XYZ file of C-alpha atoms in Angstrom:
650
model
C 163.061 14.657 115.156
C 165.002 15.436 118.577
C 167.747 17.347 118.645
C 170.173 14.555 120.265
C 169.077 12.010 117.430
C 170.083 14.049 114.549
C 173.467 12.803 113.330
C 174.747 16.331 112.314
C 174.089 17.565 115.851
C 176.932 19.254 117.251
C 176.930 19.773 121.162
C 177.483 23.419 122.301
C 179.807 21.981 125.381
C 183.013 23.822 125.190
C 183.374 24.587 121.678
C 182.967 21.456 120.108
C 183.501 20.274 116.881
C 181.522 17.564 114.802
C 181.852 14.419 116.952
C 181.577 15.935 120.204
C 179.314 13.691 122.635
C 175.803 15.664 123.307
C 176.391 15.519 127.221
C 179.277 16.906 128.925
C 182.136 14.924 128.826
C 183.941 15.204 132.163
C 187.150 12.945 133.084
C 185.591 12.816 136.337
C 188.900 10.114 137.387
C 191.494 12.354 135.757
C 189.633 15.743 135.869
C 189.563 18.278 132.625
C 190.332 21.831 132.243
C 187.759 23.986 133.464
C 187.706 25.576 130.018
C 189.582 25.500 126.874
C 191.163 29.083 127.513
C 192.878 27.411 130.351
C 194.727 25.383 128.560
C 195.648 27.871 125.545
C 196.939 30.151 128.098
C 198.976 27.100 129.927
C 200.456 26.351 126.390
C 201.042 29.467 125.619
C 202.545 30.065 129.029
C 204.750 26.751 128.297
C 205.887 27.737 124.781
C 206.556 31.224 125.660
C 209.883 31.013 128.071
C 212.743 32.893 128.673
C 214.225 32.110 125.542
C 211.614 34.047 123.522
C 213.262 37.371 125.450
C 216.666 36.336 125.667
C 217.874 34.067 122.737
C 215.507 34.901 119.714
C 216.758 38.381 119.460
C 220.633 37.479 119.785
C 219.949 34.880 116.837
C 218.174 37.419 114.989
C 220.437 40.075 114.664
C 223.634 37.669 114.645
C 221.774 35.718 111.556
C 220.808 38.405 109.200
C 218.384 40.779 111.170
C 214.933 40.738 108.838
C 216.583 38.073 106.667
C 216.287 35.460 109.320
C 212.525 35.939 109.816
C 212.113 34.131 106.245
C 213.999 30.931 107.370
C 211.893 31.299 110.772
C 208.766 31.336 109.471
C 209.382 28.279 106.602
C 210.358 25.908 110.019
C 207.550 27.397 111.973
C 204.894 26.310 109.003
C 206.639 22.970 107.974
C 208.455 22.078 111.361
C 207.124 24.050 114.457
C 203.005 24.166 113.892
C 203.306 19.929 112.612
C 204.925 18.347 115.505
C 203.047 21.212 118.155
C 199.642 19.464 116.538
C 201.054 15.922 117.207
C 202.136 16.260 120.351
C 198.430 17.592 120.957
C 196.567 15.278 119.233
C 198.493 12.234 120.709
C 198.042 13.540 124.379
C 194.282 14.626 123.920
C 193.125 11.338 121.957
C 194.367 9.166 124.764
C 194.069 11.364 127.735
C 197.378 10.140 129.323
C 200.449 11.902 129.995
C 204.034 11.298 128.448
C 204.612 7.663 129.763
C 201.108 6.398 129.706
C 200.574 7.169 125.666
C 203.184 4.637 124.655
C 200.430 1.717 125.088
C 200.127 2.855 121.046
C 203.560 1.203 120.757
C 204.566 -0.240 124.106
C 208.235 -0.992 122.887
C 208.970 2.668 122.742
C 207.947 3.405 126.005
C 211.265 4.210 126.447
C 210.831 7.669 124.815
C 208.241 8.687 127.152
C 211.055 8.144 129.743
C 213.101 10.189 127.847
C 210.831 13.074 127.750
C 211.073 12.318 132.033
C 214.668 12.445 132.424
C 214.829 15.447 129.920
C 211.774 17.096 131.684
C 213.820 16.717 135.353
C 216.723 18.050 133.854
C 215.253 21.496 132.832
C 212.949 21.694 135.936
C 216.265 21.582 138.448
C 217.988 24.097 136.131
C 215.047 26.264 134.776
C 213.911 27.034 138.847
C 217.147 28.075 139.940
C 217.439 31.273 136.965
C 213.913 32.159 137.937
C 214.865 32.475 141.635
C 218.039 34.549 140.506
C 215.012 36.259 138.701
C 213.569 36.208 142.063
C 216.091 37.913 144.108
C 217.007 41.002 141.554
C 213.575 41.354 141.662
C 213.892 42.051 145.363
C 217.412 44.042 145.245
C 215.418 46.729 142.676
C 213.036 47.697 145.571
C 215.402 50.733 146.470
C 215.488 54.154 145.339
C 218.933 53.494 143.718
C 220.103 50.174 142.167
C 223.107 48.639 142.949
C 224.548 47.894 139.939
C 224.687 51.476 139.047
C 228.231 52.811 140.300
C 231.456 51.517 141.571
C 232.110 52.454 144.874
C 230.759 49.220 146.436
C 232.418 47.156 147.969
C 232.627 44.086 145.392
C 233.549 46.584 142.567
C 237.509 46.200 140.760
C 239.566 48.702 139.947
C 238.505 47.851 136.536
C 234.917 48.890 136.847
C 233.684 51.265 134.741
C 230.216 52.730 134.934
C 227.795 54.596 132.650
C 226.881 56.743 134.719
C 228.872 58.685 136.961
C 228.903 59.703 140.723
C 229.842 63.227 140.135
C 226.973 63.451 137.781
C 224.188 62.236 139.799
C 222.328 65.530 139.920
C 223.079 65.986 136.038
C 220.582 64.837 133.171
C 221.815 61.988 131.343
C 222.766 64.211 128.195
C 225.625 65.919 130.330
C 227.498 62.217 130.769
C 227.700 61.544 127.498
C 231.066 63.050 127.497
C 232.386 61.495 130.229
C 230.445 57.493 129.226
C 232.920 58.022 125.836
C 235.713 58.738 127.829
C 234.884 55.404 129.891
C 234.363 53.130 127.128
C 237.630 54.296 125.230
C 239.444 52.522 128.295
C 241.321 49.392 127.419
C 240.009 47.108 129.849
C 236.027 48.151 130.958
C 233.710 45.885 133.086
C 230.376 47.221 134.000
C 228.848 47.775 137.451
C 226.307 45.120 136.604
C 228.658 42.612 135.446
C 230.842 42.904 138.412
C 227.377 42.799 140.734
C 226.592 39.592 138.729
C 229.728 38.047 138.952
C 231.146 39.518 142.341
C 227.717 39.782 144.677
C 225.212 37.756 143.313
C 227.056 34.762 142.671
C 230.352 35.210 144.215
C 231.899 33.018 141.344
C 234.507 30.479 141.707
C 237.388 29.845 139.839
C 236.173 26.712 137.999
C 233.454 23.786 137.572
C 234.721 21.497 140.422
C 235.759 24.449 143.028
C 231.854 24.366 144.840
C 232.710 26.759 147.425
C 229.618 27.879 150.029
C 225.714 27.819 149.127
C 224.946 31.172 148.367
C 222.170 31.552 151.210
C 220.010 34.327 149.565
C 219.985 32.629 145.707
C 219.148 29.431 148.108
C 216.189 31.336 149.867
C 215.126 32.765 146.683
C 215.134 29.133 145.333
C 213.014 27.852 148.455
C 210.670 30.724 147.277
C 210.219 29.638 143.842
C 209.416 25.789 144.685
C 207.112 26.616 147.386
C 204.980 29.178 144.260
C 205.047 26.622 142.005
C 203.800 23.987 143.773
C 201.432 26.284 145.644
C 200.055 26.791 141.808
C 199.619 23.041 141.333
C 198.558 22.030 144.664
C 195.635 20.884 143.100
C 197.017 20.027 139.805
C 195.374 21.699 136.471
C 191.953 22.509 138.292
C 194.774 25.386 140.220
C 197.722 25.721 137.712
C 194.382 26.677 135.333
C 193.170 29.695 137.091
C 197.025 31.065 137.794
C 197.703 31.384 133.933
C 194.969 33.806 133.842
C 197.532 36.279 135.550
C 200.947 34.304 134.060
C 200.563 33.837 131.039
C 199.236 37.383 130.009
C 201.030 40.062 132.461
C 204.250 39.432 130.788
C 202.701 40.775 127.503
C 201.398 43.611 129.944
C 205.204 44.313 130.916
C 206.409 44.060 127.190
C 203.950 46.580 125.807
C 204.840 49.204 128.700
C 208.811 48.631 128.025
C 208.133 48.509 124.519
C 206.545 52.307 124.895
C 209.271 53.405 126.752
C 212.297 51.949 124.854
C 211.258 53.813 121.585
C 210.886 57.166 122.853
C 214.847 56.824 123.941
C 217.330 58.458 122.035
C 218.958 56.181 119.862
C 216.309 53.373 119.959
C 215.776 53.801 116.292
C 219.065 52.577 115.940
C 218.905 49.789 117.740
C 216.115 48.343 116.129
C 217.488 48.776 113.032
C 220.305 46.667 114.044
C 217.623 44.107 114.998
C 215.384 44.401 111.831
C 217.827 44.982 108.869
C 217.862 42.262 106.817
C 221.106 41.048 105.336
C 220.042 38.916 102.777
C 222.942 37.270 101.421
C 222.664 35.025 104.980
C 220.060 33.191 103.667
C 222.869 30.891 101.504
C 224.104 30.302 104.917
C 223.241 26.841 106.317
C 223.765 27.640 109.552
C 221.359 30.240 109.273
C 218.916 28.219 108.312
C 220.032 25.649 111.257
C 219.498 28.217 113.770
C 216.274 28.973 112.629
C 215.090 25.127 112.496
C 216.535 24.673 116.265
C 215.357 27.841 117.492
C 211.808 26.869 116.369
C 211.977 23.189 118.249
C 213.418 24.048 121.443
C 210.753 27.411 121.744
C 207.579 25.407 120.999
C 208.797 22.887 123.800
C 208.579 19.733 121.470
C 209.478 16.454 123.043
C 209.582 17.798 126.943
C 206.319 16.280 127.486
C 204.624 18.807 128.183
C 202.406 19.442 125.314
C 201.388 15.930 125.531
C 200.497 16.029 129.433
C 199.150 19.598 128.882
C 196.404 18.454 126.041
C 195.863 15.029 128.116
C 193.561 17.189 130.359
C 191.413 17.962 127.125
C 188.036 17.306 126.707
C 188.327 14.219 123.935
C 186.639 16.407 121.162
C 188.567 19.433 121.763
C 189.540 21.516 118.392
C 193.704 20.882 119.014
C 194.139 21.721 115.247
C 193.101 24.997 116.116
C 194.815 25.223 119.466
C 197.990 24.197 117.894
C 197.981 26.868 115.510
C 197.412 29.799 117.394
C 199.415 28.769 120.401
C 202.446 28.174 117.720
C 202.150 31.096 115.890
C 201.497 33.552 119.361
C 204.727 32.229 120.879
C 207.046 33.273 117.767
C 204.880 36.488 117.326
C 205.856 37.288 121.470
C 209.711 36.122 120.056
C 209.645 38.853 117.592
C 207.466 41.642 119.659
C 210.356 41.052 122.271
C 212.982 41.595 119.828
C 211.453 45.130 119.429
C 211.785 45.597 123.603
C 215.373 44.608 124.055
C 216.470 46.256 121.201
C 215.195 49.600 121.645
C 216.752 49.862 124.924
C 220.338 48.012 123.923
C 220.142 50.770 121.209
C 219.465 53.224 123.578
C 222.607 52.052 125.531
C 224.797 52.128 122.853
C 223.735 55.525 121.478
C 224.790 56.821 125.277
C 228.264 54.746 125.172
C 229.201 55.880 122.041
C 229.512 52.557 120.779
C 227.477 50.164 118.111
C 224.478 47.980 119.450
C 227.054 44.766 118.741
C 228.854 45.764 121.280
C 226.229 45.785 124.004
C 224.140 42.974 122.548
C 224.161 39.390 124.464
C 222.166 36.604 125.306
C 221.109 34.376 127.855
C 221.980 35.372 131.331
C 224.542 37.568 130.415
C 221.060 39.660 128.721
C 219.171 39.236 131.260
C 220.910 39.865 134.629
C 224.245 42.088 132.554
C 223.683 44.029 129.520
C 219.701 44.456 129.955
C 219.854 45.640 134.271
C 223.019 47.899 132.724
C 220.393 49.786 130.385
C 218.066 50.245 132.611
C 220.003 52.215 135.448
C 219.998 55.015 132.382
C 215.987 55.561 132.414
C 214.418 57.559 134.518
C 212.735 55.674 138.146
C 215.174 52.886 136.680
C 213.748 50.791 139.993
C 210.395 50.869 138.659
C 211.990 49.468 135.161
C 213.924 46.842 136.428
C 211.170 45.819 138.611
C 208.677 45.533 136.093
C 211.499 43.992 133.760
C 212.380 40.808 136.302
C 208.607 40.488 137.414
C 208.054 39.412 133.840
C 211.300 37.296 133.467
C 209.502 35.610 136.901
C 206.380 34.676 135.255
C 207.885 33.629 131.795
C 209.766 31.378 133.754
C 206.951 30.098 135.915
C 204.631 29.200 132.775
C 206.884 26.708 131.826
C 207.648 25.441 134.954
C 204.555 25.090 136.274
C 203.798 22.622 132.934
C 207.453 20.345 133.362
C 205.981 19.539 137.248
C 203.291 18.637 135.770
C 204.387 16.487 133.485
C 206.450 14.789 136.012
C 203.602 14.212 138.136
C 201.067 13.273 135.350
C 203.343 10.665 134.552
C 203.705 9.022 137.525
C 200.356 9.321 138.465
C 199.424 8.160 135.032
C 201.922 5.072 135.134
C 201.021 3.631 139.085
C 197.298 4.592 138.741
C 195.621 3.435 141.652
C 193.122 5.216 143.768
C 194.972 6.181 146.356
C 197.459 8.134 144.010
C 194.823 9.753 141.948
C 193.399 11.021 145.139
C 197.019 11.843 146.428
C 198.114 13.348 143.629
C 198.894 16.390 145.849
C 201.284 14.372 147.677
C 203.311 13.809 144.774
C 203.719 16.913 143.269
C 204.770 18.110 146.758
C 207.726 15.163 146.518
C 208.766 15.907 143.376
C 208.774 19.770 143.921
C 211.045 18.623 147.242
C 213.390 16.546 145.403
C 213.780 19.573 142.632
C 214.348 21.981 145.268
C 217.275 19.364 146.704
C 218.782 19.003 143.029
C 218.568 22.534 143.146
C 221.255 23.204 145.965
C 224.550 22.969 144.336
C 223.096 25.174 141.550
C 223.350 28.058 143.895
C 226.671 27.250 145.308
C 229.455 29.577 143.703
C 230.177 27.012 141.016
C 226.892 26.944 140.382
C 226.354 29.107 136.988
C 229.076 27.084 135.331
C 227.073 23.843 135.998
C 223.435 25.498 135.148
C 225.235 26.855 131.584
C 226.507 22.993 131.417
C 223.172 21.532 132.188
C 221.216 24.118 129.460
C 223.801 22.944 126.865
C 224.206 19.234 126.935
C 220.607 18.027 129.194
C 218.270 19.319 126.295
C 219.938 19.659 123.314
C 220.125 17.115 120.347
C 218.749 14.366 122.944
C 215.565 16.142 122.258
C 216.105 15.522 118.481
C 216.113 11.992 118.522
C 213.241 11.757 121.052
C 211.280 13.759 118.291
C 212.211 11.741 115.416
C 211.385 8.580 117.231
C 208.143 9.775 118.138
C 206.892 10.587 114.466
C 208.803 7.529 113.238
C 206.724 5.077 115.813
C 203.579 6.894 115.178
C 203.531 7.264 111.629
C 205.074 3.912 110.609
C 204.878 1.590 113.245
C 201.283 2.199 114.207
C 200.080 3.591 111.195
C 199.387 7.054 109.344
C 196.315 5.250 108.881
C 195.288 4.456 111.593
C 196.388 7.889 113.683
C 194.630 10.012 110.813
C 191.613 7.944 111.895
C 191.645 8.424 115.366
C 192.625 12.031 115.020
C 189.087 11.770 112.420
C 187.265 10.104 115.255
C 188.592 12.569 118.042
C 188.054 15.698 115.713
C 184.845 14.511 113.603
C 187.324 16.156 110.221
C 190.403 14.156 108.958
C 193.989 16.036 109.571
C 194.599 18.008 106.773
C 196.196 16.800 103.995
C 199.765 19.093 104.534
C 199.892 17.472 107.951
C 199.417 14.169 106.888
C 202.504 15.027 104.279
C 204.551 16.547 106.953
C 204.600 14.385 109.653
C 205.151 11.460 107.591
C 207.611 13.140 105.191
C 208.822 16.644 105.949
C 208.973 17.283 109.332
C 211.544 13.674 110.050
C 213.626 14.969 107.155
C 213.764 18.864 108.802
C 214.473 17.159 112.480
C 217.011 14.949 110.758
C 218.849 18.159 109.563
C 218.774 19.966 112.672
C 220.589 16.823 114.567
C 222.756 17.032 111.516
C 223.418 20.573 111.900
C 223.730 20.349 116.557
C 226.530 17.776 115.712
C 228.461 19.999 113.025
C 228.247 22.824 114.483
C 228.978 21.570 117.619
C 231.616 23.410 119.898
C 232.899 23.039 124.003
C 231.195 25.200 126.046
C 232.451 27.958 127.495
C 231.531 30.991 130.240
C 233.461 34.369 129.204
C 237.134 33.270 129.530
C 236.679 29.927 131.139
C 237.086 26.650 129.242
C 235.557 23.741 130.508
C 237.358 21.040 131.569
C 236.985 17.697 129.668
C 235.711 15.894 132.269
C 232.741 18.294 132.961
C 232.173 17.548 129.077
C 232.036 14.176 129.737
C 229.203 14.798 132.661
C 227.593 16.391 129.885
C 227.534 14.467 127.327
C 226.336 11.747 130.040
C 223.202 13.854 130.887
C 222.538 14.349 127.339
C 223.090 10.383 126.907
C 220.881 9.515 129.805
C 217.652 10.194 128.350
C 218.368 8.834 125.021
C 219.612 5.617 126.239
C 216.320 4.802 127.865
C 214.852 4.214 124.236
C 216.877 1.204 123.380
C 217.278 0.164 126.968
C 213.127 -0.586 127.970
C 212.737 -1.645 123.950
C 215.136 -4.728 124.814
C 213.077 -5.217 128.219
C 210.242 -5.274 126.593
C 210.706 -7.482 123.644
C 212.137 -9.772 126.128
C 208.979 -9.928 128.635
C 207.088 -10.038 125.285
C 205.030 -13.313 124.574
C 206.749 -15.677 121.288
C 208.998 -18.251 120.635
C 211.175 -16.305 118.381
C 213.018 -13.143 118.619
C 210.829 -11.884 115.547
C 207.241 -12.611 117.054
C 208.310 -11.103 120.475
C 209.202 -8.171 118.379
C 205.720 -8.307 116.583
C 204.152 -8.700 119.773
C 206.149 -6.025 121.501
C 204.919 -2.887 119.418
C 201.348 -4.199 119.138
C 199.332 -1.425 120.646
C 197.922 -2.498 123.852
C 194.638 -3.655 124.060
C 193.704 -0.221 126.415
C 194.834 2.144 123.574
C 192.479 4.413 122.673
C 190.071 6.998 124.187
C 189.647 6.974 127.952
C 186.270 7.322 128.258
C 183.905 4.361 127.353
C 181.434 6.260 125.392
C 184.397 7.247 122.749
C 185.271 4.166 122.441
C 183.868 3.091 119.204
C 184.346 2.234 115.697
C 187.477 -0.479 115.859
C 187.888 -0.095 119.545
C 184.812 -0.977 121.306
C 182.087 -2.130 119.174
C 179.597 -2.391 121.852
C 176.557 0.160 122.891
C 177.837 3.644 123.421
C 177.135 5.765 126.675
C 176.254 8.626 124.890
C 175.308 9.345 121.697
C 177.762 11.114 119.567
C 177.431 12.908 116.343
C 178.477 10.187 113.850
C 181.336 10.285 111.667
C 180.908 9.875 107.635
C 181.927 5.984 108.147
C 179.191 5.359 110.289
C 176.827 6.460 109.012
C 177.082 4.229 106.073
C 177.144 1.479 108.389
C 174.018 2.495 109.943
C 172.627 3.062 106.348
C 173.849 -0.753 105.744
C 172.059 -1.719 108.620
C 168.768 -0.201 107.895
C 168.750 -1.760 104.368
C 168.980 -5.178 105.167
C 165.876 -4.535 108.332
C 164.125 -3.602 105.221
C 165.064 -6.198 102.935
C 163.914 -8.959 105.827
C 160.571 -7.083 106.551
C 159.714 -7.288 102.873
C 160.564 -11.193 103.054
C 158.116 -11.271 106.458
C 155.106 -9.784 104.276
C 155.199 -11.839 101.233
C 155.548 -15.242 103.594
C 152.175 -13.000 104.967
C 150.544 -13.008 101.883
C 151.400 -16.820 101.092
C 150.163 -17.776 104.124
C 146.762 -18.945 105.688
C 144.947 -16.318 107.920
C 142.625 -17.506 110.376
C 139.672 -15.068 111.449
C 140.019 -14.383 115.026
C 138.020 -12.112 117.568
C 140.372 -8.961 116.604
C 138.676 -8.219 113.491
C 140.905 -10.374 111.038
C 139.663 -10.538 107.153
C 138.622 -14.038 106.222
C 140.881 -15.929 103.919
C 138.331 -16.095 100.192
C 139.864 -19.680 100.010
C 139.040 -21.923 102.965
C 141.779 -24.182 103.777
C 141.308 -28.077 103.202
């Protein structure tokens, strides 16, 4: 027997599992990755952000140290890891992006919009810190940096550094004295907050004060557009070969800064701080709320992203694996960087005299403040800080190069002629344009107060509901049934049985809680000293609005568009998969979706080959019939050689 006919072949095409069609399936219309490392390392790329560096840590220490990682790890295994693998195996099984996957249900289209509008939001906001990223990256390229004394000219009175003009030729041990003397001051600001606040974004007095574009933070921002969409000129075929370099030179970076921070004086210490578990946290809900959120918003779940990322899958593509190593490398790289910032924030505070809580931060205030601060106390602290924003350049990049994408994707995806497809270039360069142009009053001097606003309220429990909506449509308005079958058919094995029970069951109730827990704990934003004003709350709560409301808003469109004479049958009618759901390609369309000859042949699933085995019994039971008519019959000797019949006919 061939090798193609045998219906426990498996193919030997990218890593296939059982199921996986003999020949090579290409998406020759869409295009595929070139291999399945591409799009591990664009996932990983996605999930892994800034936040890994800059807000795991913070939570970390602030919630119990050690203690947390318990709470961490239960979400990661029941939360995290369940939705990552639905997210994959919805984009992969119909090979369409965030907008186009919603034929399954085409009344909540509306979420896919969501995932848009949320998508935008974080691409306009997410560019502008990496070009920030961008231009310290630049300013280290001197043999001194200039954050590291006071006597320039956007320094206060108030300034305080750690390090000393008059000791400039000394070794660092010989300021110690004189750092102690500095910090016992009643009222200290460092040379890298007042370079941060002062230089770099020569901040206004409030939200609604704009002031001029900042003309290098706008250059810088020019920069990172035109690299990004240099990287997906030519979509995932380009974006694929970049993460190569992006998605594993930040790990690169870590390692080396990891070396370094522990041989410092005092690092011990400071990852102590990080590490030491405080277990009597764990009765704390919020704890356990910031380990549930934390968990969501790193994996990236309901931006898209993962969906238009595994769209570009080949159809039998092993996303149960790929979901559980991408999950489980991007809060290993959370906890790996806790290790990096920690050792050097200890190594600060060690010099200052002071304990690590006191130089600990997060967000931007880490990265471009307390972190730069550190690092003009090493040795060649240019080389440092280089190396330091280089990485904070291509975290940010990974995930930005995936939100343009799904942007694109989607309106590719949704207009789908061939002019598009074959234009798709065109589009991502108007969408990158448009970004860029949303961009601009980011890097105005108001423009950190409305990026802060814009991280709080755009993605925040908007993403929630888009989540929980998505596993409620999926697992009870289609069907568990039916989406553990196709995820049988795609995979050739049936999901496991603790994600069947968790995306039906656990992971709604856990998302639940954490929209529970956004709302409680829910406070105005502020920046340092500066309270918001109520009606740049408002514009917030309208961003965070604006993607939500699209849910209801095309469900009522499309019930009423919807064929029936009653509101109920329109409503029956209107989350009716469409009849395209289902695999892209003809030849993996069968079983319930297109009974008809297949293209290729495909290693059978258990179901059919009982069918086949149903089929071949009856061909046998109507042969048998065939030979005893035979033997009832008359023969008639012909010229071939045919017995004669003993009894001659009357």
């Amino acid at each position: 027997m061939s090798e193609s006919s045998n219906p426990a072949c498996m193919a030997d095409q990218n890593g296939a599992v059982p199921g996986e069609a003999v020949k090579k399936d290409e998406n020759s219309r869409r295009g595929n990755w070139g291999n399945q490392i591409e799009f591990v390392l664009t996932s990983v790329g996605y999930a892994v952000g800034l936040g890994n560096v800059w807000r795991f840590p913070y939570l970390c220490y602030r919630n119990g140290g050690g203690a947390f990682m318990f709470p961490y790890f239960i979400m990661l295994v029941f939360c995290g890891i369940p939705l990552f693998f639905l997210e994959l195996s919805f984009g992969q099984f119909a090979s369409l992006g965030c907008l186009g996957v919603w034929k399954v249900s085409p009344m909540f289209k509306g979420v896919g919009y969501g995932m848009m509008v949320v998508s935008t939001y974080i691409g306009i906001y997410y560019n502008v810190v990496i070009c920030i990223a961008i231009y310290y990256f630049f300013m280290s390229m001197t043999n001194l940096l200039p954050w590291t004394y006071c006597n320039n000219p956007w320094n206060t009175p108030d300034c305080s550094g750690v390090v000393s003009t008059s000791s400039l030729n000394s070794s660092l041990a010989n300021v110690t004295a004189a750092v102690s003397e500095v910090v016992n001051r009643t009222k200290r600001t460092s040379p890298s907050e007042e370079y941060w606040r002062n230089y770099v974004l020569d901040i206004s007095d409030g939200i609604g004060n704009f002031g001029e574009v900042r003309l290098p933070i706008l250059g810088c921002l020019a920069i990172s557009w035109l690299v990004v969409f240099l990287c997906l000129i030519r979509g995932v075929k380009s974006s694929g070969k970049v993460v190569y370099f992006t998605a594993t030179f930040p790990y690169v970076v870590l390692t080396i800064l990891f070396i370094r921070g522990i041989t410092l004086e005092g690092a011990v210490s400071g990852i102590k701080y990080y590490l030491t578990p405080q277990w009597q946290k764990i009765l704390d809900a919020k704890v356990w709320g910031d380990a549930a959120s934390q968990i969501f918003y790193s994996l990236g779940c309901a931006w898209g992203g993962l969906i238009t990322m595994a769209s570009y899958n080949k159809f039998h593509n092993n996303c149960y694996r790929d979901s559980i190593i991408i999950s489980v490398t991007n809060c290993a790289t959370s906890v790996y960087a806790g290790f990096v910032i920690f050792s050097i924030l200890g190594f600060m505070a060690h010099h200052l005299g002071v304990g690590v809580s006191e130089v600990a931060d997060q967000g931007p205030g880490l990265a471009f403040v307390a972190y730069p601060e550190a690092l003009t106390l090493l040795p060649v602290s240019p080389l440092w800080s280089i190396l330091f924003f280089f990485m904070l350049i291509l975290l940010g990049l990974g995930t930005q190069f995936c939100l343009l994408e799904t942007l694109v994707t989607a309106i590719v995806d949704e207009i789908g002629t061939d002019w598009i497809i074959r234009n798709k270039t065109v589009v991502t360069l108007g969408v990158a344009v448009v970004g860029f142009l949303l961009g601009v009053p980011l890097t105005t001097r108001a423009g950190i107060y409305w990026l802060l606003l814009m991280d709080n309220y755009a993605a925040s429990f908007s993403l929630v509901i888009i989540s929980c909506i998505m596993c409620i449509c999926v697992m009870y308005v289609y069907g568990h049934k039916n989406y553990f079958k196709d995820v049988e058919m795609m995979l050739g094995f049936p999901p496991p049985i603790f994600f069947k029970v968790c995306w039906r069951f656990v992971s709604p109730i856990i998302i639940s809680f954490i929209l529970i827990f956004t709302v409680i704990q829910y406070k105005p934003i502020t920046y340092g000293d500066y309270v918001y004003p109520q009606w740049s709350l408002a514009i917030g709560f309208l961003m965070a609005l604006s993607s939500v409301v699209c849910i209801p808003i095309y469900a009522l469109y499309k019930i009423a568009m919807s064929d029936g004479s009653t509101f109920w049958e329109r409503l029956k009618n209107s989350v009716k998969p469409d009849p395209t759901w289902g695999p892209a390609l003809q030849e993996h369309r069968k079983g319930r979706y297109a009974p008809g000859p297949e293209g290729v042949e495909v290693c059978p699933l258990k179901e059919d080959l009982k069918e086949k085995e149903k089929e071949e019994e009856k061909e046998k039971d109507k042969e048998k019939e065939k030979e005893k008519k035979e033997d009832i019959n008359v023969t008639i000797q012909g010229s071939n050689g045919s017995t004669h019949n003993p009894t001659p006919s009357a």
